Amino acid sequence: MNYYLDIETTGLDPLRHKIITIQYMELERNTAKPVGPLKILKEWESDEKTILKKFISDSGVADKYPFAFIPVGFNLPFEHNFIWQRCMSNALQPVDILDRPFLDLKTVGVIMNKGEFKGAGLDNLTNKPQSGKEIPRLYYEKNYGEIEKYIKIETESF
């Protein structure tokens, strides 16, 4: 199954920062249209270890069959590095989202940005009103509603 996959974090370094949301949604294989609800696992409702365990157990990402979970996202190495390292930091068996088929749209973004990596963010290539740079501030201010709103807009823009 194809799945839209994204995470929000408190920063860019998986050794120092943590995952605060994991969001994923099943996509129709031929059209990439949503066929299931957007699932948002929120660290502030439990903890980071719990959302990682739930993602691993419920999504199919740890399934031995490589087509059980095909991640589709923008800059998937970022998600991969965070999920891997944060699993290690939380004493969980790490999962490798890039050891199976995957579709990373970052390459398309660079091409659409005339070959330039700088400025090839999803916010610059879609109608998404802002980047995720404000997410850590919103998290520390406990403005979780704004984070959820951002996630829903980002998912629709994707």
mmCIF file with all atom_site columns, N, CA and C in Angstrom, residues 40-96:
data_model
loop_
_atom_site.group_PDB
_atom_site.id
_atom_site.type_symbol
_atom_site.label_atom_id
_atom_site.label_alt_id
_atom_site.label_comp_id
_atom_site.label_asym_id
_atom_site.label_entity_id
_atom_site.label_seq_id
_atom_site.pdbx_PDB_ins_code
_atom_site.Cartn_x
_atom_site.Cartn_y
_atom_site.Cartn_z
_atom_site.occupancy
_atom_site.B_iso_or_equiv
_atom_site.pdbx_formal_charge
_atom_site.auth_seq_id
_atom_site.auth_comp_id
_atom_site.auth_asym_id
_atom_site.auth_atom_id
_atom_site.pdbx_PDB_model_num
ATOM 1   N N  . ILE A 1 40 ? -2.940 11.111 12.646 1.00 0.00 ? 40 ILE A N  1
ATOM 2   C CA . ILE A 1 40 ? -1.938 11.981 13.266 1.00 0.00 ? 40 ILE A CA 1
ATOM 3   C C  . ILE A 1 40 ? -1.657 11.436 14.660 1.00 0.00 ? 40 ILE A C  1
ATOM 4   N N  . LEU A 1 41 ? -0.455 10.927 14.848 1.00 0.00 ? 41 LEU A N  1
ATOM 5   C CA . LEU A 1 41 ? -0.027 10.443 16.159 1.00 0.00 ? 41 LEU A CA 1
ATOM 6   C C  . LEU A 1 41 ? 0.673  11.601 16.858 1.00 0.00 ? 41 LEU A C  1
ATOM 7   N N  . LYS A 1 42 ? 0.171  11.989 18.018 1.00 0.00 ? 42 LYS A N  1
ATOM 8   C CA . LYS A 1 42 ? 0.617  13.212 18.690 1.00 0.00 ? 42 LYS A CA 1
ATOM 9   C C  . LYS A 1 42 ? 1.375  12.884 19.971 1.00 0.00 ? 42 LYS A C  1
ATOM 10  N N  . GLU A 1 43 ? 2.604  13.325 20.018 1.00 0.00 ? 43 GLU A N  1
ATOM 11  C CA . GLU A 1 43 ? 3.461  13.088 21.177 1.00 0.00 ? 43 GLU A CA 1
ATOM 12  C C  . GLU A 1 43 ? 2.882  13.716 22.433 1.00 0.00 ? 43 GLU A C  1
ATOM 13  N N  . TRP A 1 44 ? 2.236  14.848 22.323 1.00 0.00 ? 44 TRP A N  1
ATOM 14  C CA . TRP A 1 44 ? 1.727  15.547 23.498 1.00 0.00 ? 44 TRP A CA 1
ATOM 15  C C  . TRP A 1 44 ? 0.531  14.819 24.128 1.00 0.00 ? 44 TRP A C  1
ATOM 16  N N  . GLU A 1 45 ? -0.033 13.834 23.437 1.00 0.00 ? 45 GLU A N  1
ATOM 17  C CA . GLU A 1 45 ? -1.110 13.036 24.025 1.00 0.00 ? 45 GLU A CA 1
ATOM 18  C C  . GLU A 1 45 ? -0.571 11.789 24.732 1.00 0.00 ? 45 GLU A C  1
ATOM 19  N N  . SER A 1 46 ? 0.695  11.488 24.540 1.00 0.00 ? 46 SER A N  1
ATOM 20  C CA . SER A 1 46 ? 1.309  10.324 25.192 1.00 0.00 ? 46 SER A CA 1
ATOM 21  C C  . SER A 1 46 ? 2.789  10.620 25.389 1.00 0.00 ? 46 SER A C  1
ATOM 22  N N  . ASP A 1 47 ? 3.630  10.100 24.524 1.00 0.00 ? 47 ASP A N  1
ATOM 23  C CA . ASP A 1 47 ? 5.054  10.419 24.507 1.00 0.00 ? 47 ASP A CA 1
ATOM 24  C C  . ASP A 1 47 ? 5.627  9.929  23.176 1.00 0.00 ? 47 ASP A C  1
ATOM 25  N N  . GLU A 1 48 ? 6.864  10.279 22.930 1.00 0.00 ? 48 GLU A N  1
ATOM 26  C CA . GLU A 1 48 ? 7.483  9.944  21.649 1.00 0.00 ? 48 GLU A CA 1
ATOM 27  C C  . GLU A 1 48 ? 7.567  8.435  21.436 1.00 0.00 ? 48 GLU A C  1
ATOM 28  N N  . LYS A 1 49 ? 7.959  7.708  22.458 1.00 0.00 ? 49 LYS A N  1
ATOM 29  C CA . LYS A 1 49 ? 8.089  6.255  22.323 1.00 0.00 ? 49 LYS A CA 1
ATOM 30  C C  . LYS A 1 49 ? 6.747  5.618  21.950 1.00 0.00 ? 49 LYS A C  1
ATOM 31  N N  . THR A 1 50 ? 5.688  6.081  22.563 1.00 0.00 ? 50 THR A N  1
ATOM 32  C CA . THR A 1 50 ? 4.359  5.531  22.290 1.00 0.00 ? 50 THR A CA 1
ATOM 33  C C  . THR A 1 50 ? 3.931  5.777  20.850 1.00 0.00 ? 50 THR A C  1
ATOM 34  N N  . ILE A 1 51 ? 4.171  6.976  20.325 1.00 0.00 ? 51 ILE A N  1
ATOM 35  C CA . ILE A 1 51 ? 3.738  7.222  18.942 1.00 0.00 ? 51 ILE A CA 1
ATOM 36  C C  . ILE A 1 51 ? 4.603  6.444  17.955 1.00 0.00 ? 51 ILE A C  1
ATOM 37  N N  . LEU A 1 52 ? 5.874  6.269  18.267 1.00 0.00 ? 52 LEU A N  1
ATOM 38  C CA . LEU A 1 52 ? 6.724  5.442  17.403 1.00 0.00 ? 52 LEU A CA 1
ATOM 39  C C  . LEU A 1 52 ? 6.234  3.995  17.400 1.00 0.00 ? 52 LEU A C  1
ATOM 40  N N  . LYS A 1 53 ? 5.945  3.453  18.574 1.00 0.00 ? 53 LYS A N  1
ATOM 41  C CA . LYS A 1 53 ? 5.455  2.071  18.666 1.00 0.00 ? 53 LYS A CA 1
ATOM 42  C C  . LYS A 1 53 ? 4.137  1.909  17.917 1.00 0.00 ? 53 LYS A C  1
ATOM 43  N N  . LYS A 1 54 ? 3.242  2.864  18.067 1.00 0.00 ? 54 LYS A N  1
ATOM 44  C CA . LYS A 1 54 ? 1.940  2.789  17.388 1.00 0.00 ? 54 LYS A CA 1
ATOM 45  C C  . LYS A 1 54 ? 2.124  2.863  15.878 1.00 0.00 ? 54 LYS A C  1
ATOM 46  N N  . PHE A 1 55 ? 2.973  3.757  15.412 1.00 0.00 ? 55 PHE A N  1
ATOM 47  C CA . PHE A 1 55 ? 3.239  3.860  13.978 1.00 0.00 ? 55 PHE A CA 1
ATOM 48  C C  . PHE A 1 55 ? 3.791  2.542  13.446 1.00 0.00 ? 55 PHE A C  1
ATOM 49  N N  . ILE A 1 56 ? 4.762  1.987  14.126 1.00 0.00 ? 56 ILE A N  1
ATOM 50  C CA . ILE A 1 56 ? 5.392  0.740  13.678 1.00 0.00 ? 56 ILE A CA 1
ATOM 51  C C  . ILE A 1 56 ? 4.380  -0.405 13.674 1.00 0.00 ? 56 ILE A C  1
ATOM 52  N N  . SER A 1 57 ? 3.569  -0.494 14.711 1.00 0.00 ? 57 SER A N  1
ATOM 53  C CA . SER A 1 57 ? 2.637  -1.628 14.805 1.00 0.00 ? 57 SER A CA 1
ATOM 54  C C  . SER A 1 57 ? 1.424  -1.482 13.892 1.00 0.00 ? 57 SER A C  1
ATOM 55  N N  . ASP A 1 58 ? 0.949  -0.267 13.670 1.00 0.00 ? 58 ASP A N  1
ATOM 56  C CA . ASP A 1 58 ? -0.301 -0.080 12.925 1.00 0.00 ? 58 ASP A CA 1
ATOM 57  C C  . ASP A 1 58 ? -0.130 0.186  11.434 1.00 0.00 ? 58 ASP A C  1
ATOM 58  N N  . SER A 1 59 ? 1.015  0.690  11.016 1.00 0.00 ? 59 SER A N  1
ATOM 59  C CA . SER A 1 59 ? 1.162  1.147  9.626  1.00 0.00 ? 59 SER A CA 1
ATOM 60  C C  . SER A 1 59 ? 1.566  0.053  8.645  1.00 0.00 ? 59 SER A C  1
ATOM 61  N N  . GLY A 1 60 ? 2.225  -0.975 9.115  1.00 0.00 ? 60 GLY A N  1
ATOM 62  C CA . GLY A 1 60 ? 2.768  -1.987 8.206  1.00 0.00 ? 60 GLY A CA 1
ATOM 63  C C  . GLY A 1 60 ? 4.204  -1.709 7.812  1.00 0.00 ? 60 GLY A C  1
ATOM 64  N N  . VAL A 1 61 ? 4.796  -0.648 8.342  1.00 0.00 ? 61 VAL A N  1
ATOM 65  C CA . VAL A 1 61 ? 6.163  -0.272 7.976  1.00 0.00 ? 61 VAL A CA 1
ATOM 66  C C  . VAL A 1 61 ? 7.183  -1.341 8.364  1.00 0.00 ? 61 VAL A C  1
ATOM 67  N N  . ALA A 1 62 ? 6.896  -2.137 9.369  1.00 0.00 ? 62 ALA A N  1
ATOM 68  C CA . ALA A 1 62 ? 7.835  -3.182 9.793  1.00 0.00 ? 62 ALA A CA 1
ATOM 69  C C  . ALA A 1 62 ? 7.528  -4.534 9.155  1.00 0.00 ? 62 ALA A C  1
ATOM 70  N N  . ASP A 1 63 ? 6.524  -4.582 8.310  1.00 0.00 ? 63 ASP A N  1
ATOM 71  C CA . ASP A 1 63 ? 6.146  -5.830 7.638  1.00 0.00 ? 63 ASP A CA 1
ATOM 72  C C  . ASP A 1 63 ? 7.286  -6.291 6.731  1.00 0.00 ? 63 ASP A C  1
ATOM 73  N N  . LYS A 1 64 ? 7.540  -7.577 6.718  1.00 0.00 ? 64 LYS A N  1
ATOM 74  C CA . LYS A 1 64 ? 8.608  -8.125 5.862  1.00 0.00 ? 64 LYS A CA 1
ATOM 75  C C  . LYS A 1 64 ? 8.283  -7.966 4.376  1.00 0.00 ? 64 LYS A C  1
ATOM 76  N N  . TYR A 1 65 ? 6.995  -7.957 4.028  1.00 0.00 ? 65 TYR A N  1
ATOM 77  C CA . TYR A 1 65 ? 6.593  -7.766 2.639  1.00 0.00 ? 65 TYR A CA 1
ATOM 78  C C  . TYR A 1 65 ? 6.854  -6.308 2.274  1.00 0.00 ? 65 TYR A C  1
ATOM 79  N N  . PRO A 1 66 ? 7.759  -6.027 1.338  1.00 0.00 ? 66 PRO A N  1
ATOM 80  C CA . PRO A 1 66 ? 8.184  -4.645 1.092  1.00 0.00 ? 66 PRO A CA 1
ATOM 81  C C  . PRO A 1 66 ? 7.103  -3.723 0.542  1.00 0.00 ? 66 PRO A C  1
ATOM 82  N N  . PHE A 1 67 ? 6.019  -4.295 0.020  1.00 0.00 ? 67 PHE A N  1
ATOM 83  C CA . PHE A 1 67 ? 4.971  -3.449 -0.543 1.00 0.00 ? 67 PHE A CA 1
ATOM 84  C C  . PHE A 1 67 ? 3.824  -3.210 0.438  1.00 0.00 ? 67 PHE A C  1
ATOM 85  N N  . ALA A 1 68 ? 3.986  -3.651 1.681  1.00 0.00 ? 68 ALA A N  1
ATOM 86  C CA . ALA A 1 68 ? 2.952  -3.429 2.697  1.00 0.00 ? 68 ALA A CA 1
ATOM 87  C C  . ALA A 1 68 ? 2.868  -1.949 3.079  1.00 0.00 ? 68 ALA A C  1
ATOM 88  N N  . PHE A 1 69 ? 3.997  -1.267 3.020  1.00 0.00 ? 69 PHE A N  1
ATOM 89  C CA . PHE A 1 69 ? 4.039  0.161  3.354  1.00 0.00 ? 69 PHE A CA 1
ATOM 90  C C  . PHE A 1 69 ? 5.026  0.825  2.407  1.00 0.00 ? 69 PHE A C  1
ATOM 91  N N  . ILE A 1 70 ? 4.512  1.537  1.431  1.00 0.00 ? 70 ILE A N  1
ATOM 92  C CA . ILE A 1 70 ? 5.356  2.282  0.493  1.00 0.00 ? 70 ILE A CA 1
ATOM 93  C C  . ILE A 1 70 ? 5.212  3.757  0.849  1.00 0.00 ? 70 ILE A C  1
ATOM 94  N N  . PRO A 1 71 ? 6.237  4.345  1.467  1.00 0.00 ? 71 PRO A N  1
ATOM 95  C CA . PRO A 1 71 ? 6.121  5.746  1.846  1.00 0.00 ? 71 PRO A CA 1
ATOM 96  C C  . PRO A 1 71 ? 6.205  6.671  0.639  1.00 0.00 ? 71 PRO A C  1
ATOM 97  N N  . VAL A 1 72 ? 5.342  7.668  0.651  1.00 0.00 ? 72 VAL A N  1
ATOM 98  C CA . VAL A 1 72 ? 5.328  8.721  -0.357 1.00 0.00 ? 72 VAL A CA 1
ATOM 99  C C  . VAL A 1 72 ? 5.432  10.025 0.420  1.00 0.00 ? 72 VAL A C  1
ATOM 100 N N  . GLY A 1 73 ? 6.440  10.818 0.119  1.00 0.00 ? 73 GLY A N  1
ATOM 101 C CA . GLY A 1 73 ? 6.618  12.048 0.872  1.00 0.00 ? 73 GLY A CA 1
ATOM 102 C C  . GLY A 1 73 ? 7.591  12.985 0.204  1.00 0.00 ? 73 GLY A C  1
ATOM 103 N N  . PHE A 1 74 ? 7.926  14.028 0.915  1.00 0.00 ? 74 PHE A N  1
ATOM 104 C CA . PHE A 1 74 ? 8.834  15.058 0.420  1.00 0.00 ? 74 PHE A CA 1
ATOM 105 C C  . PHE A 1 74 ? 10.041 15.085 1.345  1.00 0.00 ? 74 PHE A C  1
ATOM 106 N N  . ASN A 1 75 ? 11.200 14.725 0.821  1.00 0.00 ? 75 ASN A N  1
ATOM 107 C CA . ASN A 1 75 ? 12.445 14.653 1.589  1.00 0.00 ? 75 ASN A CA 1
ATOM 108 C C  . ASN A 1 75 ? 12.391 13.508 2.608  1.00 0.00 ? 75 ASN A C  1
ATOM 109 N N  . LEU A 1 76 ? 12.079 12.316 2.119  1.00 0.00 ? 76 LEU A N  1
ATOM 110 C CA . LEU A 1 76 ? 11.955 11.136 2.988  1.00 0.00 ? 76 LEU A CA 1
ATOM 111 C C  . LEU A 1 76 ? 13.225 10.779 3.762  1.00 0.00 ? 76 LEU A C  1
ATOM 112 N N  . PRO A 1 77 ? 14.434 11.095 3.275  1.00 0.00 ? 77 PRO A N  1
ATOM 113 C CA . PRO A 1 77 ? 15.600 10.823 4.130  1.00 0.00 ? 77 PRO A CA 1
ATOM 114 C C  . PRO A 1 77 ? 15.526 11.532 5.488  1.00 0.00 ? 77 PRO A C  1
ATOM 115 N N  . PHE A 1 78 ? 14.889 12.697 5.531  1.00 0.00 ? 78 PHE A N  1
ATOM 116 C CA . PHE A 1 78 ? 14.707 13.391 6.812  1.00 0.00 ? 78 PHE A CA 1
ATOM 117 C C  . PHE A 1 78 ? 13.846 12.541 7.748  1.00 0.00 ? 78 PHE A C  1
ATOM 118 N N  . GLU A 1 79 ? 12.697 12.067 7.237  1.00 0.00 ? 79 GLU A N  1
ATOM 119 C CA . GLU A 1 79 ? 11.832 11.208 8.046  1.00 0.00 ? 79 GLU A CA 1
ATOM 120 C C  . GLU A 1 79 ? 12.578 9.944  8.467  1.00 0.00 ? 79 GLU A C  1
ATOM 121 N N  . HIS A 1 80 ? 13.274 9.348  7.512  1.00 0.00 ? 80 HIS A N  1
ATOM 122 C CA . HIS A 1 80 ? 14.019 8.115  7.798  1.00 0.00 ? 80 HIS A CA 1
ATOM 123 C C  . HIS A 1 80 ? 15.016 8.321  8.938  1.00 0.00 ? 80 HIS A C  1
ATOM 124 N N  . ASN A 1 81 ? 15.851 9.345  8.826  1.00 0.00 ? 81 ASN A N  1
ATOM 125 C CA . ASN A 1 81 ? 16.877 9.593  9.851  1.00 0.00 ? 81 ASN A CA 1
ATOM 126 C C  . ASN A 1 81 ? 16.252 9.811  11.225 1.00 0.00 ? 81 ASN A C  1
ATOM 127 N N  . PHE A 1 82 ? 15.174 10.587 11.263 1.00 0.00 ? 82 PHE A N  1
ATOM 128 C CA . PHE A 1 82 ? 14.523 10.844 12.550 1.00 0.00 ? 82 PHE A CA 1
ATOM 129 C C  . PHE A 1 82 ? 13.886 9.587  13.111 1.00 0.00 ? 82 PHE A C  1
ATOM 130 N N  . ILE A 1 83 ? 13.122 8.872  12.300 1.00 0.00 ? 83 ILE A N  1
ATOM 131 C CA . ILE A 1 83 ? 12.450 7.670  12.804 1.00 0.00 ? 83 ILE A CA 1
ATOM 132 C C  . ILE A 1 83 ? 13.483 6.653  13.283 1.00 0.00 ? 83 ILE A C  1
ATOM 133 N N  . TRP A 1 84 ? 14.532 6.449  12.503 1.00 0.00 ? 84 TRP A N  1
ATOM 134 C CA . TRP A 1 84 ? 15.584 5.496  12.875 1.00 0.00 ? 84 TRP A CA 1
ATOM 135 C C  . TRP A 1 84 ? 16.235 5.892  14.207 1.00 0.00 ? 84 TRP A C  1
ATOM 136 N N  . GLN A 1 85 ? 16.716 7.138  14.280 1.00 0.00 ? 85 GLN A N  1
ATOM 137 C CA . GLN A 1 85 ? 17.443 7.582  15.471 1.00 0.00 ? 85 GLN A CA 1
ATOM 138 C C  . GLN A 1 85 ? 16.542 7.658  16.697 1.00 0.00 ? 85 GLN A C  1
ATOM 139 N N  . ARG A 1 86 ? 15.324 8.130  16.535 1.00 0.00 ? 86 ARG A N  1
ATOM 140 C CA . ARG A 1 86 ? 14.436 8.251  17.688 1.00 0.00 ? 86 ARG A CA 1
ATOM 141 C C  . ARG A 1 86 ? 13.978 6.882  18.179 1.00 0.00 ? 86 ARG A C  1
ATOM 142 N N  . CYS A 1 87 ? 13.893 5.893  17.280 1.00 0.00 ? 87 CYS A N  1
ATOM 143 C CA . CYS A 1 87 ? 13.656 4.513  17.733 1.00 0.00 ? 87 CYS A CA 1
ATOM 144 C C  . CYS A 1 87 ? 14.827 4.071  18.606 1.00 0.00 ? 87 CYS A C  1
ATOM 145 N N  . MET A 1 88 ? 16.042 4.305  18.136 1.00 0.00 ? 88 MET A N  1
ATOM 146 C CA . MET A 1 88 ? 17.235 3.929  18.908 1.00 0.00 ? 88 MET A CA 1
ATOM 147 C C  . MET A 1 88 ? 17.237 4.641  20.266 1.00 0.00 ? 88 MET A C  1
ATOM 148 N N  . SER A 1 89 ? 16.940 5.929  20.271 1.00 0.00 ? 89 SER A N  1
ATOM 149 C CA . SER A 1 89 ? 16.946 6.704  21.513 1.00 0.00 ? 89 SER A CA 1
ATOM 150 C C  . SER A 1 89 ? 15.885 6.233  22.495 1.00 0.00 ? 89 SER A C  1
ATOM 151 N N  . ASN A 1 90 ? 14.825 5.615  21.980 1.00 0.00 ? 90 ASN A N  1
ATOM 152 C CA . ASN A 1 90 ? 13.732 5.133  22.821 1.00 0.00 ? 90 ASN A CA 1
ATOM 153 C C  . ASN A 1 90 ? 13.773 3.620  23.037 1.00 0.00 ? 90 ASN A C  1
ATOM 154 N N  . ALA A 1 91 ? 14.940 3.010  22.768 1.00 0.00 ? 91 ALA A N  1
ATOM 155 C CA . ALA A 1 91 ? 15.144 1.566  22.974 1.00 0.00 ? 91 ALA A CA 1
ATOM 156 C C  . ALA A 1 91 ? 14.144 0.714  22.193 1.00 0.00 ? 91 ALA A C  1
ATOM 157 N N  . LEU A 1 92 ? 13.828 1.147  20.973 1.00 0.00 ? 92 LEU A N  1
ATOM 158 C CA . LEU A 1 92 ? 12.956 0.392  20.075 1.00 0.00 ? 92 LEU A CA 1
ATOM 159 C C  . LEU A 1 92 ? 13.783 -0.132 18.908 1.00 0.00 ? 92 LEU A C  1
ATOM 160 N N  . GLN A 1 93 ? 13.352 -1.239 18.346 1.00 0.00 ? 93 GLN A N  1
ATOM 161 C CA . GLN A 1 93 ? 13.995 -1.751 17.134 1.00 0.00 ? 93 GLN A CA 1
ATOM 162 C C  . GLN A 1 93 ? 13.761 -0.724 16.024 1.00 0.00 ? 93 GLN A C  1
ATOM 163 N N  . PRO A 1 94 ? 14.810 -0.166 15.438 1.00 0.00 ? 94 PRO A N  1
ATOM 164 C CA . PRO A 1 94 ? 14.609 0.853  14.407 1.00 0.00 ? 94 PRO A CA 1
ATOM 165 C C  . PRO A 1 94 ? 14.009 0.264  13.136 1.00 0.00 ? 94 PRO A C  1
ATOM 166 N N  . VAL A 1 95 ? 13.242 1.079  12.442 1.00 0.00 ? 95 VAL A N  1
ATOM 167 C CA . VAL A 1 95 ? 12.684 0.680  11.154 1.00 0.00 ? 95 VAL A CA 1
ATOM 168 C C  . VAL A 1 95 ? 13.318 1.535  10.069 1.00 0.00 ? 95 VAL A C  1
ATOM 169 N N  . ASP A 1 96 ? 13.508 0.919  8.930  1.00 0.00 ? 96 ASP A N  1
ATOM 170 C CA . ASP A 1 96 ? 14.144 1.572  7.791  1.00 0.00 ? 96 ASP A CA 1
ATOM 171 C C  . ASP A 1 96 ? 13.081 1.807  6.727  1.00 0.00 ? 96 ASP A C  1
#
